[in-house]
Amino acid sequence: MSFRGLRASRDKKQAKSFVTDQTPPSVVHDNPPDSITPTPSEKPGFRYDLPASMEMRVVPGKGRAVFSITLLHCRPRVLVLSVPNISRYCSYCCAELVTKRCSACRTVWYCDLACQKWDWTLHKSECDCLGRVRNLSSDQENPSIPPDAVRCLARISFAKVKYGLHSDQAKELDSFHSLKGALSQSAQTSHTQLAHALVQYLGVEAPTDLEQYGIRSAGDLVDLISRFSTNTHTLTTPNLTQIGLAVSPVLSLFNHSCEPNAVLVFPGSPRGEKGSPSMQLVCIRDINPGDEVSMDSTSPAGVIVVSYVDTTLPCDQRRTQLKDTYGFDCTCTLCQRSENPTYVDPRASIYCPARCGGMSFFPTPERPYVECTACKKRAPTEVEAVQDALRIGQEALDKVTALQDSDPAYASKIATNIISLLTSAGVANGSHPLLGLLRSQHYLLTISLSSSADAITGTTLTASVKEEHQKLLDDAIRTAARVLQGLVEVLPMGHPIRAIHLSELGLLCATDETASNVPALSLPANEKVFPPTGAARLQLAINYLVEARKELLIAFGAGTEGGDVGKKVRETLIQLEAEMGIWKEGVKTAWKEQVLDRPQR
């Protein structure tokens, strides 16, 4: 075939964009493998037979599956920002750009006057309490702010007064499950301390002063604190950054499973709507047509379950947290499997010593060997060495978590050393505590990278400064890739944590400052450096972001376009596609100049 024929054949093939302008929400979709944008099915009946809350997608290796997108959404009845975030986010809508501070208490901030007015019905009582705290503080400019739990309990009390003690809203708050009769000694101590702090914050001088909040006895006060402790959700930004506490009577009704079929997320305000952040319950597990949903042996078909704890933790730690905080012993399918001595939980496993790609359970004195799930080989191992590495890893994780904000450089040094120790012991990336340390290290590297970028902005850079910044970026990408591998081992596709991390990894790859200087569309076949450079990294960023958007549409719902993060990923993909087009056009032009337009001899 002539070059002209090749050109004509190539021009007939229209390049498919990873992003289209239309993403119809809540319709049936058949997802092409090379597209992240759902395409409406042409099969008659499907569009109308499925409920509006469900859509059909193609799961790799499994065929078609039905996903229920947004099961429920509501505004939190009460929310408070944590102390470090109270001056960074709007106390009503949780927007990050704040411009207006309450002139009375001089503590809480808002994005504009409208949010301040909407919040006034609850803040007017809170304002008096915060003002009193400021007046009693020795430092008027930087007074000590009461803890999140105290301010949240106070807001619950103010809400009951606002709606009326006998209103449906107050009855909803009072209907929370209480563990007052089954508190551990440590819980009793913490509840007592919290009760004293709340009474002091409210400015109560006599027990009768509490009656206006529906608290008529010490038992009522303990009940309030117990209900709060077991029914409060973590308030997050759309990218899962924890910024405070939220209370929702409706979303507190859902039971727990360590293998949840739904998650609670804050995707962001749809289409720029104002208001307190929307809490959404989104289904993340596929339900094949005709299947019944039963997440554990004790739950009837169709029960919607969420997780009360971090599901990347091993079984013993999850059960301890659930027992201490919620007062029950978890018997979900994952916990039951973990009791089986032959089950290899990726949260507590090591890689096969033969490097075949399989895993084995942690060795114990009762089982002083490893047994690979892939090659089926059993080999003796040093039990004490692995157990010592795990013990040191847990101690290091606790220390890094405590120091990562106050002394990030030292925390990063600890994490680097112990990650190396656990890796040399063969601990899998998805196993605890290695995954926790990798996630902390990724967080610390991201902070350092941001500081480095701020420091070099607008300055004349030397080659050494550029090289150091690029090295920091590459380290962050390599660590993020290991975190992703660990999350893929322990979390299902479409889990919000996994989806957000995929997007962060893609965005990191897209920030490569060397890409515009390296004229290559791909790495040589023998080059195994990760991350790659130039256009190969650009393509890697696109690949990660394509997968991220697929998972964001599950994690945060197609109706919200994957939330605020999903919209950002979509915009970035459009930019990267254009940039990749420029690369390809440049290579094509160079090839044309060197080959097609070469003078014939």
XYZ file of C-alpha atoms in Angstrom:
601
model
C 0.000 0.000 0.000
C 1.290 3.502 -0.855
C 1.864 6.251 1.713
C -1.172 8.021 0.260
C -3.243 4.901 0.922
C -1.947 4.692 4.491
C -2.855 8.323 5.071
C -6.368 7.838 3.696
C -6.882 4.735 5.856
C -5.652 6.544 8.929
C -7.821 9.611 8.310
C -10.922 7.411 8.186
C -10.322 6.308 11.749
C -11.763 8.951 13.995
C -9.886 9.175 17.291
C -12.180 8.522 20.205
C -12.084 11.089 22.982
C -11.960 9.821 26.537
C -14.494 12.498 27.481
C -17.701 13.524 25.751
C -19.829 16.560 26.463
C -22.914 14.612 27.496
C -23.179 12.154 30.349
C -26.869 11.251 30.727
C -27.520 10.543 34.415
C -29.636 7.702 35.707
C -30.044 5.837 32.426
C -28.992 2.386 31.303
C -25.433 2.298 30.040
C -23.379 -0.179 28.039
C -19.822 0.973 28.737
C -17.374 0.463 25.857
C -13.995 -0.821 27.133
C -12.130 2.166 25.670
C -14.489 4.835 26.961
C -15.111 6.274 30.386
C -18.327 7.983 29.357
C -21.400 5.752 29.614
C -23.269 5.327 26.348
C -27.064 4.888 26.394
C -28.124 1.390 25.446
C -30.104 0.926 22.256
C -31.799 -2.225 23.558
C -35.550 -1.578 23.868
C -37.062 -1.584 27.320
C -33.877 -1.241 29.349
C -34.167 2.501 29.588
C -37.540 2.192 31.304
C -37.381 -1.133 33.113
C -34.628 -0.101 35.546
C -35.383 2.371 38.339
C -33.995 5.867 37.926
C -31.504 5.168 40.733
C -29.852 2.338 38.749
C -27.770 2.028 35.627
C -26.144 -0.812 33.705
C -22.387 -0.967 33.160
C -19.922 -3.485 31.782
C -17.583 -4.873 34.451
C -14.261 -6.161 33.040
C -14.280 -9.954 33.116
C -17.845 -10.160 34.426
C -20.024 -8.775 31.656
C -22.994 -6.561 32.291
C -23.955 -5.588 35.817
C -26.525 -3.306 37.387
C -25.299 -0.541 39.644
C -27.525 1.417 41.965
C -26.036 4.891 41.954
C -27.342 7.364 44.537
C -29.582 5.561 47.001
C -30.231 8.538 49.238
C -29.090 12.101 49.711
C -29.859 14.610 52.422
C -28.449 17.593 54.252
C -26.864 16.958 57.652
C -29.064 18.041 60.539
C -25.998 19.376 62.347
C -22.381 19.880 61.282
C -19.285 21.432 62.858
C -15.805 22.043 61.533
C -12.758 20.731 63.359
C -10.629 23.309 65.150
C -7.833 23.460 62.505
C -10.447 23.979 59.753
C -12.804 26.427 61.434
C -11.066 29.414 59.839
C -10.544 27.696 56.459
C -14.045 26.532 55.533
C -17.504 28.068 55.570
C -19.365 26.934 58.688
C -22.568 26.523 56.683
C -21.773 25.221 53.181
C -18.174 24.068 53.870
C -16.775 25.973 50.871
C -13.035 26.453 51.184
C -12.869 30.112 50.175
C -14.044 32.160 53.155
C -14.290 35.941 53.189
C -16.573 36.846 56.085
C -16.019 36.258 59.805
C -18.722 36.535 62.441
C -18.091 39.935 63.988
C -19.588 38.904 67.342
C -17.770 35.693 68.293
C -14.880 36.359 65.841
C -14.388 32.597 65.513
C -16.440 31.089 62.685
C -16.131 32.057 59.024
C -18.450 32.067 56.009
C -18.012 32.314 52.259
C -20.561 35.141 51.995
C -23.357 36.947 53.793
C -26.016 34.513 52.488
C -24.407 31.537 54.242
C -24.036 33.563 57.427
C -27.757 34.381 57.377
C -28.758 30.753 56.735
C -26.587 29.571 59.620
C -27.744 32.220 62.075
C -30.675 30.196 63.446
C -28.167 27.790 65.035
C -25.145 30.039 65.301
C -26.870 32.732 67.356
C -26.798 30.423 70.406
C -23.351 29.114 69.519
C -22.130 32.677 69.057
C -22.813 33.501 72.715
C -20.906 30.389 73.850
C -17.890 31.087 71.633
C -17.894 34.747 72.686
C -17.857 33.724 76.339
C -14.938 31.366 75.696
C -13.052 34.180 73.955
C -13.669 36.604 76.835
C -12.312 34.078 79.338
C -9.202 33.404 77.233
C -5.908 35.069 78.080
C -5.142 35.424 74.356
C -7.993 37.376 72.785
C -6.612 37.083 69.242
C -5.975 33.324 69.399
C -8.342 31.950 72.036
C -8.650 28.248 72.689
C -11.634 26.830 70.783
C -13.623 23.980 72.378
C -13.142 20.533 70.756
C -15.311 19.409 67.842
C -17.327 16.970 69.982
C -18.298 19.661 72.493
C -19.406 22.110 69.816
C -21.300 19.379 67.937
C -23.176 18.312 71.080
C -24.045 21.947 71.719
C -25.348 22.362 68.178
C -27.506 19.255 68.572
C -28.991 20.853 71.696
C -29.511 24.171 69.899
C -31.216 22.352 66.997
C -33.688 20.689 69.360
C -34.582 24.085 70.782
C -34.884 25.559 67.280
C -37.288 22.855 66.050
C -39.055 22.417 69.392
C -38.431 19.687 71.967
C -41.538 17.788 70.840
C -41.039 18.271 67.093
C -40.376 15.431 64.663
C -36.843 16.723 64.127
C -36.084 16.609 67.852
C -37.624 13.128 68.107
C -35.319 11.987 65.285
C -32.288 13.185 67.227
C -33.570 11.542 70.401
C -34.173 8.248 68.589
C -30.452 7.545 68.130
C -29.322 4.268 69.662
C -27.679 4.712 73.078
C -25.127 2.439 74.761
C -25.608 4.039 78.159
C -26.091 0.688 79.859
C -23.082 -1.023 78.285
C -20.268 1.510 78.515
C -16.736 0.315 79.189
C -14.708 1.922 81.957
C -12.709 3.997 79.477
C -15.908 5.102 77.719
C -17.448 6.121 81.051
C -14.401 8.275 81.798
C -14.430 9.975 78.399
C -18.211 10.533 78.578
C -17.831 12.146 82.008
C -15.125 14.491 80.750
C -17.217 15.381 77.708
C -20.260 16.078 79.898
C -18.286 18.501 82.083
C -16.872 20.264 79.017
C -20.339 20.593 77.455
C -21.897 22.020 80.629
C -19.067 24.545 80.910
C -19.365 25.521 77.230
C -23.121 26.041 77.501
C -22.581 28.294 80.521
C -24.862 26.202 82.718
C -24.903 27.310 86.356
C -27.654 25.021 87.698
C -29.054 21.621 86.599
C -32.380 23.249 85.795
C -30.666 25.341 83.102
C -30.310 22.160 81.023
C -34.054 21.555 80.878
C -34.404 23.993 77.966
C -32.415 21.424 75.939
C -34.544 18.485 77.060
C -31.936 17.314 79.604
C -33.687 16.752 82.937
C -31.242 14.431 84.664
C -27.679 13.128 84.612
C -29.024 10.058 82.767
C -30.390 12.261 79.972
C -26.973 13.913 79.641
C -25.216 10.526 79.412
C -27.818 9.408 76.861
C -27.122 12.481 74.718
C -23.374 11.871 74.727
C -23.777 8.134 74.091
C -26.087 8.734 71.124
C -23.654 11.287 69.743
C -20.659 8.945 70.066
C -22.284 6.130 68.087
C -24.204 8.110 65.469
C -21.848 10.811 64.233
C -20.348 10.803 60.748
C -17.062 12.262 59.599
C -17.554 15.447 57.589
C -15.272 15.439 54.532
C -14.522 17.512 51.470
C -15.267 15.999 48.037
C -11.708 14.582 47.991
C -12.273 12.832 51.359
C -10.220 15.257 53.481
C -11.642 15.088 57.008
C -12.737 18.542 58.147
C -15.279 17.972 60.918
C -18.350 16.111 62.168
C -21.859 15.687 60.746
C -25.099 14.329 62.213
C -27.887 12.817 60.099
C -30.723 10.828 61.725
C -31.637 9.173 58.403
C -28.128 8.036 57.478
C -27.559 6.695 60.985
C -30.171 3.992 60.344
C -27.918 1.858 58.138
C -26.166 -1.161 59.628
C -22.508 -2.103 59.429
C -20.533 -4.588 57.365
C -16.778 -4.719 56.759
C -17.750 -5.540 53.152
C -20.255 -2.731 52.578
C -22.416 -2.461 49.503
C -22.825 1.298 49.977
C -20.724 4.262 51.095
C -21.457 7.683 52.533
C -19.840 10.542 50.599
C -19.944 14.329 50.272
C -19.584 14.775 46.481
C -19.944 18.562 46.512
C -22.722 20.931 45.601
C -24.353 19.872 42.315
C -24.220 22.511 39.568
C -22.965 25.141 41.997
C -26.027 25.038 44.238
C -25.681 26.799 47.593
C -26.530 25.130 50.876
C -25.095 22.858 53.516
C -23.123 19.994 51.957
C -25.153 17.098 50.620
C -24.570 13.711 52.248
C -25.122 10.929 49.729
C -25.442 7.193 50.166
C -24.090 5.511 47.020
C -24.127 1.811 46.125
C -20.656 0.616 45.061
C -21.101 -3.133 44.514
C -22.566 -4.654 41.370
C -25.841 -6.575 41.491
C -26.227 -8.931 38.563
C -29.752 -9.239 37.164
C -31.681 -11.845 39.143
C -29.257 -11.845 42.072
C -30.305 -11.173 45.633
C -28.241 -8.831 47.771
C -27.098 -10.460 51.007
C -23.917 -8.972 52.404
C -23.582 -11.331 55.364
C -25.167 -14.462 56.718
C -27.305 -12.623 59.270
C -28.741 -10.030 56.886
C -31.823 -10.652 54.749
C -31.599 -10.086 51.020
C -31.585 -6.444 49.990
C -30.171 -4.977 53.209
C -28.067 -1.872 52.573
C -24.933 -1.865 54.725
C -22.133 0.643 55.210
C -18.875 0.426 57.117
C -18.423 2.188 60.437
C -14.632 1.724 60.411
C -11.678 1.795 58.019
C -11.990 -1.427 56.014
C -8.295 -1.434 55.095
C -7.539 -2.469 58.695
C -7.135 -6.157 59.605
C -9.961 -8.049 61.282
C -8.734 -7.823 64.887
C -8.390 -4.026 64.756
C -11.761 -3.544 63.053
C -13.494 -5.700 65.647
C -11.791 -3.900 68.526
C -12.897 -0.506 67.220
C -16.454 -1.698 66.631
C -16.709 -3.231 70.093
C -15.253 -0.200 71.884
C -17.272 2.423 70.000
C -20.472 0.660 68.943
C -20.711 -2.172 71.437
C -21.127 -5.168 69.111
C -19.070 -8.077 67.788
C -18.919 -7.984 64.008
C -19.982 -11.189 62.242
C -19.944 -9.965 58.634
C -18.731 -12.240 55.853
C -15.250 -10.691 55.813
C -14.766 -11.168 59.557
C -16.050 -14.730 59.304
C -13.605 -15.497 56.492
C -10.777 -14.014 58.522
C -11.446 -16.594 61.246
C -10.617 -19.370 58.771
C -6.916 -20.274 59.290
C -6.499 -21.027 55.567
C -7.920 -17.683 54.389
C -5.306 -15.244 53.066
C -6.539 -11.748 53.890
C -4.652 -9.177 51.764
C -4.771 -6.900 54.816
C -2.524 -9.376 56.683
C -0.348 -11.129 54.131
C 3.123 -11.342 52.658
C 4.140 -11.815 49.053
C 5.282 -15.242 47.891
C 9.039 -15.605 48.568
C 9.380 -17.137 45.095
C 8.009 -13.870 43.637
C 5.349 -15.660 41.606
C 2.840 -12.882 42.298
C 0.827 -14.784 44.905
C 0.356 -14.118 48.618
C 0.450 -16.017 51.867
C -0.927 -15.437 55.352
C 1.358 -14.024 58.025
C 3.375 -16.855 59.633
C 2.709 -17.594 63.303
C 4.288 -19.926 65.892
C 1.435 -22.330 65.108
C 2.087 -21.986 61.359
C 5.822 -21.284 60.948
C 5.611 -21.288 57.161
C 4.170 -19.463 54.158
C 1.818 -21.069 51.660
C 1.344 -19.216 48.373
C -2.155 -18.863 46.940
C -0.796 -18.869 43.376
C 2.021 -21.406 43.080
C 0.723 -23.433 46.100
C 4.259 -23.861 47.411
C 4.825 -24.073 51.150
C 8.113 -22.837 52.581
C 9.411 -22.380 56.161
C 10.095 -18.809 57.242
C 11.437 -16.842 60.193
C 8.314 -16.167 62.227
C 9.984 -13.888 64.753
C 11.512 -11.690 62.033
C 8.131 -11.089 60.380
C 6.341 -10.504 63.697
C 9.063 -8.094 64.878
C 8.766 -6.146 61.625
C 4.976 -5.923 62.051
C 5.283 -4.793 65.667
C 7.849 -2.124 64.792
C 5.681 -1.090 61.845
C 2.636 -0.558 64.066
C 4.664 1.514 66.540
C 6.072 3.576 63.669
C 2.616 4.144 62.159
C 1.305 5.439 65.486
C 4.283 7.786 65.786
C 4.075 9.010 62.180
C 0.358 9.695 62.571
C 1.036 11.750 65.701
C 3.913 13.727 64.118
C 2.909 14.159 60.475
C 1.423 17.626 61.025
C 3.729 18.942 63.769
C 7.052 17.545 62.481
C 6.556 16.269 58.906
C 10.273 15.938 58.129
C 10.898 13.603 61.065
C 7.687 11.690 60.374
C 8.763 11.175 56.752
C 12.165 9.897 57.855
C 10.546 7.334 60.175
C 8.098 6.239 57.470
C 10.867 5.803 54.882
C 12.959 3.599 57.163
C 10.126 1.367 58.369
C 8.596 1.004 54.892
C 11.969 -0.376 53.786
C 11.994 -2.773 56.758
C 8.499 -4.102 56.044
C 9.206 -4.405 52.323
C 12.351 -6.448 52.985
C 10.238 -8.755 55.171
C 7.949 -9.377 52.175
C 4.875 -7.654 53.636
C 2.272 -7.000 50.920
C 1.451 -3.397 49.997
C -2.180 -3.877 51.044
C -1.243 -5.238 54.463
C -1.356 -3.372 57.724
C 0.690 -1.503 58.855
C 2.579 -1.105 55.552
C -0.405 0.362 53.686
C -0.959 2.869 56.489
C 2.686 3.956 56.375
C 2.615 4.245 52.584
C -0.497 6.422 52.753
C 1.143 8.636 55.402
C 4.302 8.891 53.323
C 2.252 9.829 50.256
C 0.542 12.561 52.302
C 3.888 13.888 53.559
C 5.458 13.859 50.089
C 2.456 15.708 48.669
C 2.831 18.409 51.326
C 6.575 18.712 50.587
C 5.857 18.862 46.866
C 3.317 21.635 47.356
C 5.772 23.602 49.518
C 8.511 23.090 46.941
C 6.247 24.303 44.127
C 5.279 27.398 46.141
C 8.932 28.157 46.900
C 10.051 28.044 43.255
C 7.088 29.903 41.755
C 8.146 33.114 40.084
C 11.856 32.598 40.679
C 14.745 31.914 38.353
C 15.505 28.248 38.809
C 18.879 26.613 38.711
C 19.361 23.148 37.251
C 19.893 21.672 40.719
C 16.635 23.158 42.061
C 14.716 21.802 39.083
C 16.328 18.413 39.540
C 15.466 18.317 43.256
C 11.859 19.279 42.585
C 11.562 16.662 39.854
C 13.043 14.015 42.177
C 10.477 14.899 44.836
C 7.690 14.598 42.261
C 8.972 11.210 41.077
C 9.177 9.948 44.673
C 5.585 11.053 45.253
C 4.420 9.228 42.108
C 6.269 6.019 43.029
C 4.817 6.062 46.547
C 1.336 6.824 45.206
C 1.629 3.880 42.813
C 2.454 1.540 45.710
C -0.498 2.899 47.680
C -2.736 2.249 44.679
C -1.499 -1.325 44.443
C -2.307 -1.818 48.130
C -5.768 -0.250 47.831
C -6.587 -2.414 44.804
C -5.699 -5.477 46.890
C -8.136 -4.621 49.706
C -10.895 -2.359 48.309
C -13.431 -3.060 45.537
C -13.607 -1.086 42.316
C -15.507 2.148 42.848
C -14.679 2.552 46.527
C -14.281 6.311 47.180
C -10.821 5.989 48.767
C -9.553 4.007 45.796
C -11.204 6.345 43.262
C -9.828 9.499 44.878
C -6.322 8.052 45.097
C -6.410 7.066 41.419
C -7.287 10.641 40.510
C -4.511 12.024 42.732
C -1.978 9.704 41.078
C -3.128 10.752 37.616
C -2.926 14.436 38.502
C 0.588 13.935 39.894
C 1.696 12.355 36.622
C 0.100 15.218 34.714
C 2.206 17.824 36.569
C 5.515 16.566 35.138
C 7.590 19.605 34.222
C 9.945 17.681 31.935
C 7.230 16.417 29.576
C 7.493 19.379 27.221
C 11.234 18.876 26.842
C 11.447 15.161 26.019
C 10.611 14.372 22.370
C 9.406 10.787 22.725
C 5.951 9.269 22.548
C 6.899 6.188 24.527
C 9.750 4.654 26.444
C 12.115 2.256 24.682
C 11.101 -1.356 25.227
C 14.126 -2.021 27.427
C 13.598 1.003 29.697
C 11.939 0.002 32.962
C 12.208 3.284 34.850
C 9.066 4.310 36.714
C 7.681 6.851 36.349
C 8.524 7.396 32.683
C 9.281 10.812 31.202
C 7.932 12.976 28.451
C 4.870 11.932 26.494
C 5.005 8.455 28.021
C 4.223 10.062 31.380
C 1.530 12.156 29.759
C -0.074 8.966 28.447
C 0.299 7.377 31.877
C -1.537 10.336 33.434
C -4.357 9.931 30.913
C -4.599 6.203 31.638
C -4.807 6.772 35.399
C -7.373 9.557 35.030
C -9.515 7.479 32.658
C -9.668 4.707 35.258
C -10.199 7.286 38.023
C -13.234 8.742 36.291
C -14.736 5.297 35.815
C -14.453 4.683 39.540
C -15.520 8.204 40.549
C -18.779 7.757 38.631
C -19.435 4.708 40.819
C -18.126 6.138 44.097
C -19.926 9.491 43.901
C -22.713 8.696 41.436
C -23.097 9.418 37.728
C -25.784 11.979 38.531
C -23.143 14.235 40.119
C -20.599 13.449 37.359
C -18.413 11.796 39.965
C -18.652 14.768 42.318
C -16.389 17.803 42.296
C -13.332 15.567 41.865
C -14.917 13.833 38.894
C -15.539 17.181 37.213
C -11.927 18.212 37.805
C -10.662 14.924 36.365
C -12.860 15.375 33.313
C -11.499 18.895 32.703
C -7.918 17.680 33.133
C -8.488 14.836 30.663
C -9.715 17.290 28.048
C -6.558 19.371 28.513
C -4.285 16.320 28.406
C -5.972 14.997 25.271
C -5.283 18.322 23.588
C -1.676 18.253 24.762
C -1.240 14.675 23.563
C -2.681 15.726 20.210
C 0.013 18.410 19.965
C 2.657 15.778 20.728
C 1.379 13.431 18.066
C 1.067 16.227 15.538
C 4.656 17.258 16.246
C 5.932 13.704 15.797
C 3.882 13.306 12.614
C 5.306 16.546 11.221
C 8.856 15.521 12.080
C 8.322 12.108 10.500
C 6.866 13.738 7.395
C 9.836 16.080 7.099
C 12.344 13.275 7.584
C 10.642 10.519 5.564
C 7.879 11.654 3.243
C 9.469 14.905 2.120
C 13.003 13.504 1.861
C 14.379 14.144 -1.655
C 14.356 10.992 -3.735
C 17.696 9.825 -5.081
